[in-house]
C-alpha positions as a Markdown table, in Angstrom:
| # | Residue | x | y | z |
|---|---|---|---|---|
| 1 | Met | 144.5 | -183.3 | -12.7 |
| 2 | Arg | 142.8 | -182.0 | -9.6 |
| 3 | Arg | 139.4 | -182.0 | -11.4 |
| 4 | Leu | 140.0 | -185.6 | -12.5 |
| 5 | Ser | 140.7 | -186.7 | -8.9 |
| 6 | Thr | 137.6 | -185.0 | -7.7 |
| 7 | Leu | 135.5 | -186.6 | -10.4 |
| 8 | Thr | 137.0 | -190.0 | -9.6 |
| 9 | Ala | 136.2 | -189.6 | -5.9 |
| 10 | Leu | 132.6 | -188.6 | -6.6 |
| 11 | Met | 132.2 | -191.6 | -8.9 |
| 12 | Cys | 133.5 | -194.0 | -6.2 |
| 13 | Leu | 131.3 | -192.4 | -3.6 |
| 14 | Leu | 128.2 | -192.8 | -5.9 |
| 15 | Met | 129.0 | -196.4 | -6.6 |
| 16 | Ala | 129.5 | -197.1 | -2.9 |
| 17 | Arg | 126.0 | -195.7 | -2.2 |
| 18 | Val | 124.4 | -197.7 | -5.0 |
| 19 | Thr | 126.0 | -200.8 | -3.7 |
| 20 | Leu | 124.8 | -200.2 | -0.1 |
| 21 | Ala | 121.3 | -199.5 | -1.4 |
| 22 | Ala | 121.2 | -202.7 | -3.4 |
| 23 | Glu | 122.5 | -204.7 | -0.4 |
| 24 | Gly | 119.8 | -203.1 | 1.8 |
| 25 | Met | 117.0 | -204.0 | -0.7 |
| 26 | Glu | 118.3 | -207.6 | -1.0 |
| 27 | Ala | 118.3 | -207.9 | 2.8 |
| 28 | Gln | 114.8 | -206.5 | 3.0 |
| 29 | Arg | 113.6 | -208.9 | 0.3 |
| 30 | Arg | 115.0 | -211.9 | 2.3 |
| 31 | Val | 113.3 | -210.7 | 5.5 |
| 32 | Ser | 109.9 | -210.0 | 3.8 |
| 33 | Pro | 109.0 | -212.7 | 1.3 |
| 34 | Asp | 107.6 | -211.6 | -2.0 |
| 35 | Leu | 104.4 | -213.4 | -2.8 |
| 36 | Ala | 105.4 | -213.6 | -6.4 |
| 37 | Arg | 108.4 | -215.8 | -5.4 |
| 38 | Leu | 106.3 | -218.3 | -3.4 |
| 39 | Ser | 106.1 | -221.8 | -4.7 |
| 40 | Pro | 102.9 | -222.4 | -6.9 |
| 41 | Phe | 102.0 | -225.8 | -5.3 |
| 42 | Gly | 101.2 | -226.6 | -1.7 |
| 43 | Leu | 99.4 | -228.7 | 0.9 |
| 44 | Met | 96.7 | -227.0 | 3.0 |
| 45 | Leu | 95.7 | -228.3 | 6.4 |
| 46 | Asp | 92.8 | -226.6 | 8.2 |
| 47 | Ala | 90.0 | -227.0 | 10.7 |
| 48 | Gly | 86.6 | -225.3 | 10.5 |
| 49 | Leu | 83.1 | -225.2 | 11.8 |
| 50 | Thr | 81.3 | -226.3 | 8.6 |
| 51 | Gly | 83.6 | -228.8 | 6.8 |
| 52 | Gly | 85.5 | -230.1 | 9.9 |
| 53 | Met | 89.1 | -231.1 | 9.3 |
| 54 | Gly | 90.4 | -230.6 | 5.7 |
| 55 | Leu | 93.5 | -231.6 | 3.7 |
| 56 | Ser | 93.8 | -230.1 | 0.3 |
| 57 | Phe | 96.2 | -229.7 | -2.6 |
| 58 | Ser | 96.6 | -226.0 | -3.6 |
| 59 | Phe | 97.8 | -224.4 | -6.8 |
| 60 | Arg | 98.6 | -220.7 | -7.3 |
| 61 | Pro | 98.6 | -219.8 | -11.0 |
| 62 | Thr | 99.2 | -216.1 | -10.2 |
| 63 | Ser | 100.1 | -214.0 | -7.2 |
| 64 | Leu | 96.4 | -212.9 | -6.9 |
| 65 | Val | 94.6 | -216.3 | -7.1 |
| 66 | Arg | 95.0 | -219.6 | -5.2 |
| 67 | Leu | 92.9 | -222.7 | -6.0 |
| 68 | His | 92.5 | -225.8 | -3.8 |
| 69 | Val | 90.8 | -229.2 | -4.0 |
| 70 | Gly | 90.8 | -232.0 | -1.3 |
| 71 | Gly | 89.0 | -234.0 | 1.3 |
| 72 | Thr | 87.3 | -233.2 | 4.6 |
| 73 | His | 86.1 | -235.1 | 7.6 |
| 74 | Asn | 83.6 | -233.7 | 10.2 |
| 75 | Gly | 84.3 | -236.5 | 12.8 |
| 76 | Val | 81.4 | -238.6 | 11.5 |
| 77 | Arg | 81.5 | -238.6 | 7.7 |
| 78 | Pro | 84.1 | -237.8 | 5.0 |
| 79 | Gly | 83.5 | -235.3 | 2.2 |
| 80 | Gly | 85.1 | -233.3 | -0.6 |
| 81 | Arg | 85.8 | -229.6 | -1.2 |
| 82 | Val | 87.0 | -227.2 | -3.9 |
| 83 | Gly | 87.6 | -223.5 | -3.6 |
| 84 | Leu | 89.6 | -220.4 | -4.4 |
| 85 | Thr | 91.2 | -217.6 | -2.6 |
| 86 | Leu | 91.8 | -214.0 | -3.8 |
| 87 | Leu | 94.8 | -212.2 | -2.6 |
| 88 | Pro | 94.7 | -208.5 | -3.7 |
| 89 | Leu | 97.8 | -207.3 | -1.8 |
| 90 | Arg | 101.4 | -208.4 | -1.2 |
| 91 | Gly | 103.4 | -208.4 | 2.0 |
| 92 | Pro | 103.9 | -210.5 | 5.1 |
| 93 | Leu | 100.4 | -209.9 | 6.3 |
| 94 | Thr | 97.7 | -209.8 | 3.7 |
| 95 | Pro | 93.8 | -209.8 | 3.5 |
| 96 | Ala | 92.2 | -212.7 | 1.7 |
| 97 | Phe | 88.7 | -213.5 | 0.3 |
| 98 | Ser | 87.8 | -217.2 | 0.0 |
| 99 | Leu | 85.0 | -219.2 | -1.6 |
| 100 | Asp | 84.5 | -222.9 | -0.7 |
| 101 | Val | 82.0 | -225.5 | -2.0 |
| 102 | Gly | 81.8 | -228.9 | -0.3 |
| 103 | His | 79.7 | -232.0 | -0.1 |
| 104 | Ala | 79.4 | -235.1 | 2.1 |
| 105 | Arg | 77.0 | -238.0 | 1.1 |
| 106 | Pro | 74.7 | -239.6 | 3.6 |
| 107 | Val | 74.9 | -243.2 | 4.4 |
| 108 | Lys | 73.2 | -245.7 | 2.1 |
| 109 | Ala | 70.5 | -248.0 | 3.3 |
| 110 | Arg | 72.6 | -251.1 | 2.6 |
| 111 | Ser | 75.6 | -249.7 | 4.6 |
| 112 | Leu | 73.2 | -248.7 | 7.4 |
| 113 | Glu | 71.9 | -252.3 | 7.5 |
| 114 | Arg | 75.4 | -253.8 | 7.8 |
| 115 | Arg | 76.3 | -251.3 | 10.5 |
| 116 | Leu | 73.1 | -251.9 | 12.6 |
| 117 | Ser | 73.5 | -255.7 | 12.3 |
| 118 | Asp | 77.1 | -255.7 | 13.7 |
| 119 | Leu | 76.6 | -255.6 | 17.5 |
| 120 | Ser | 80.3 | -255.2 | 18.0 |
| 121 | Leu | 80.2 | -251.6 | 16.6 |
| 122 | Pro | 79.4 | -248.6 | 18.7 |
| 123 | Pro | 75.9 | -247.0 | 18.3 |
| 124 | Leu | 75.3 | -245.2 | 15.0 |
| 125 | Pro | 75.5 | -241.4 | 15.3 |
| 126 | Ser | 72.4 | -239.7 | 13.9 |
| 127 | Leu | 74.6 | -237.3 | 11.9 |
| 128 | Glu | 76.0 | -240.3 | 9.9 |
| 129 | Arg | 72.6 | -240.6 | 8.2 |
| 130 | Val | 72.7 | -236.9 | 7.2 |
| 131 | Gly | 74.4 | -235.6 | 4.0 |
| 132 | Tyr | 75.1 | -232.0 | 3.3 |
| 133 | Thr | 76.2 | -229.6 | 0.7 |
| 134 | Tyr | 77.6 | -226.1 | 1.5 |
| 135 | Ala | 79.0 | -223.0 | 0.0 |
| 136 | Ser | 81.0 | -220.7 | 2.2 |
| 137 | Ala | 82.2 | -217.1 | 1.7 |
| 138 | Met | 84.9 | -215.9 | 4.1 |
| 139 | Leu | 87.2 | -212.9 | 4.7 |
| 140 | Gly | 90.5 | -213.4 | 6.5 |
| 141 | Leu | 94.1 | -212.7 | 7.0 |
| 142 | Glu | 97.2 | -214.6 | 5.8 |
| 143 | Leu | 100.6 | -214.4 | 7.6 |
| 144 | His | 103.7 | -215.3 | 5.6 |
| 145 | Leu | 106.3 | -216.1 | 8.2 |
| 146 | His | 108.5 | -218.0 | 5.7 |
| 147 | Asp | 108.5 | -218.5 | 1.9 |
| 148 | Arg | 107.3 | -222.1 | 2.5 |
| 149 | Ile | 104.7 | -221.6 | 5.3 |
| 150 | Thr | 101.6 | -219.5 | 5.3 |
| 151 | Trp | 99.2 | -219.3 | 8.3 |
| 152 | Phe | 95.6 | -218.1 | 7.8 |
| 153 | Val | 92.4 | -217.4 | 9.8 |
| 154 | Arg | 89.1 | -216.8 | 8.1 |
| 155 | Gly | 85.5 | -216.1 | 9.0 |
| 156 | Gly | 82.2 | -215.7 | 7.2 |
| 157 | Val | 78.9 | -217.4 | 6.4 |
| 158 | Ser | 77.9 | -220.8 | 5.0 |
| 159 | Phe | 74.8 | -221.7 | 3.0 |
| 160 | Leu | 73.9 | -225.3 | 3.9 |
| 161 | Glu | 71.5 | -227.9 | 2.5 |
| 162 | Leu | 71.1 | -230.9 | 4.8 |
| 163 | Ser | 69.5 | -234.0 | 3.3 |
| 164 | Gly | 68.5 | -237.5 | 4.6 |
| 165 | Pro | 67.9 | -240.5 | 2.3 |
| 166 | Gly | 64.7 | -242.5 | 2.3 |
| 167 | Leu | 65.2 | -245.7 | 4.4 |
| 168 | Lys | 62.0 | -247.6 | 3.4 |
| 169 | Asp | 64.2 | -250.4 | 2.1 |
| 170 | Leu | 65.7 | -251.0 | 5.5 |
| 171 | Pro | 64.5 | -254.3 | 6.9 |
| 172 | Glu | 61.8 | -254.1 | 9.6 |
| 173 | Pro | 64.0 | -255.3 | 12.6 |
| 174 | Phe | 66.4 | -252.3 | 12.0 |
| 175 | Arg | 63.7 | -249.6 | 11.6 |
| 176 | Thr | 63.2 | -249.4 | 15.4 |
| 177 | Ser | 66.6 | -247.6 | 15.7 |
| 178 | Leu | 65.4 | -244.8 | 13.4 |
| 179 | Ala | 63.7 | -241.6 | 14.7 |
| 180 | Pro | 60.1 | -240.9 | 13.6 |
| 181 | Gly | 60.0 | -239.6 | 10.0 |
| 182 | Glu | 63.5 | -240.8 | 9.0 |
| 183 | Glu | 62.0 | -243.4 | 6.7 |
| 184 | Glu | 61.1 | -240.6 | 4.3 |
| 185 | Pro | 63.7 | -238.5 | 2.4 |
| 186 | Trp | 64.0 | -234.9 | 3.6 |
| 187 | Lys | 65.9 | -231.7 | 3.0 |
| 188 | Leu | 66.7 | -228.6 | 5.1 |
| 189 | Arg | 68.3 | -225.4 | 4.1 |
| 190 | Met | 70.0 | -222.9 | 6.5 |
| 191 | Val | 72.6 | -220.1 | 6.8 |
| 192 | Arg | 75.1 | -220.3 | 9.6 |
| 193 | Pro | 78.4 | -218.6 | 10.6 |
| 194 | Thr | 81.6 | -220.3 | 9.7 |
| 195 | Ala | 85.3 | -220.0 | 10.6 |
| 196 | Lys | 88.5 | -221.7 | 9.6 |
| 197 | Leu | 92.1 | -221.8 | 10.9 |
| 198 | Gly | 95.0 | -223.5 | 9.2 |
| 199 | Phe | 98.3 | -223.3 | 7.3 |
| 200 | Ile | 99.7 | -224.0 | 3.8 |
| 201 | Leu | 103.1 | -225.7 | 3.2 |
| 202 | Ser | 104.3 | -224.5 | -0.3 |
| 203 | Phe | 106.6 | -226.5 | -2.5 |
| 204 | Gly | 107.7 | -226.9 | -6.1 |
């Protein structure tokens, strides 16, 4: 009888310890969000040196990969962008490797003619006549403060190709506003540093 009481006491003590351990693991899981539990869809808002302001739709098919597609605006011209982010680790603070490809078209000669003929509009910025395509490779950190919000900062390099259209079709009165040589199409390639700061709001 005494042995049975001792065995019962040991079983109760073991069950109590298991229950406390499970409650501790559950509390830790609530404090530190598991990336596998994050919602697969999201909206990403960011600002960077190459693409300007960006608003993208993101999709995370696995805990290691996030895809995004959306639009950008550099303060002069709109553009588009696609990319992916690799997330090799889990935790509230994780490293990330990102690749972005974007493009913004230069203004067309007909649009430029309408813009120059409207004297009520402000002077045309020279950058509006320049289109560009870029590919960026960046390393960064992501901070998961909540299972719905992720902050990130990234830095790296961008490979840029700037292009200007031929404006020979522009009427003669408007050619005086062009810089020398802008009537001919041109291209320029360069490599420059890039950086990005933003956040992702997850849902779904």
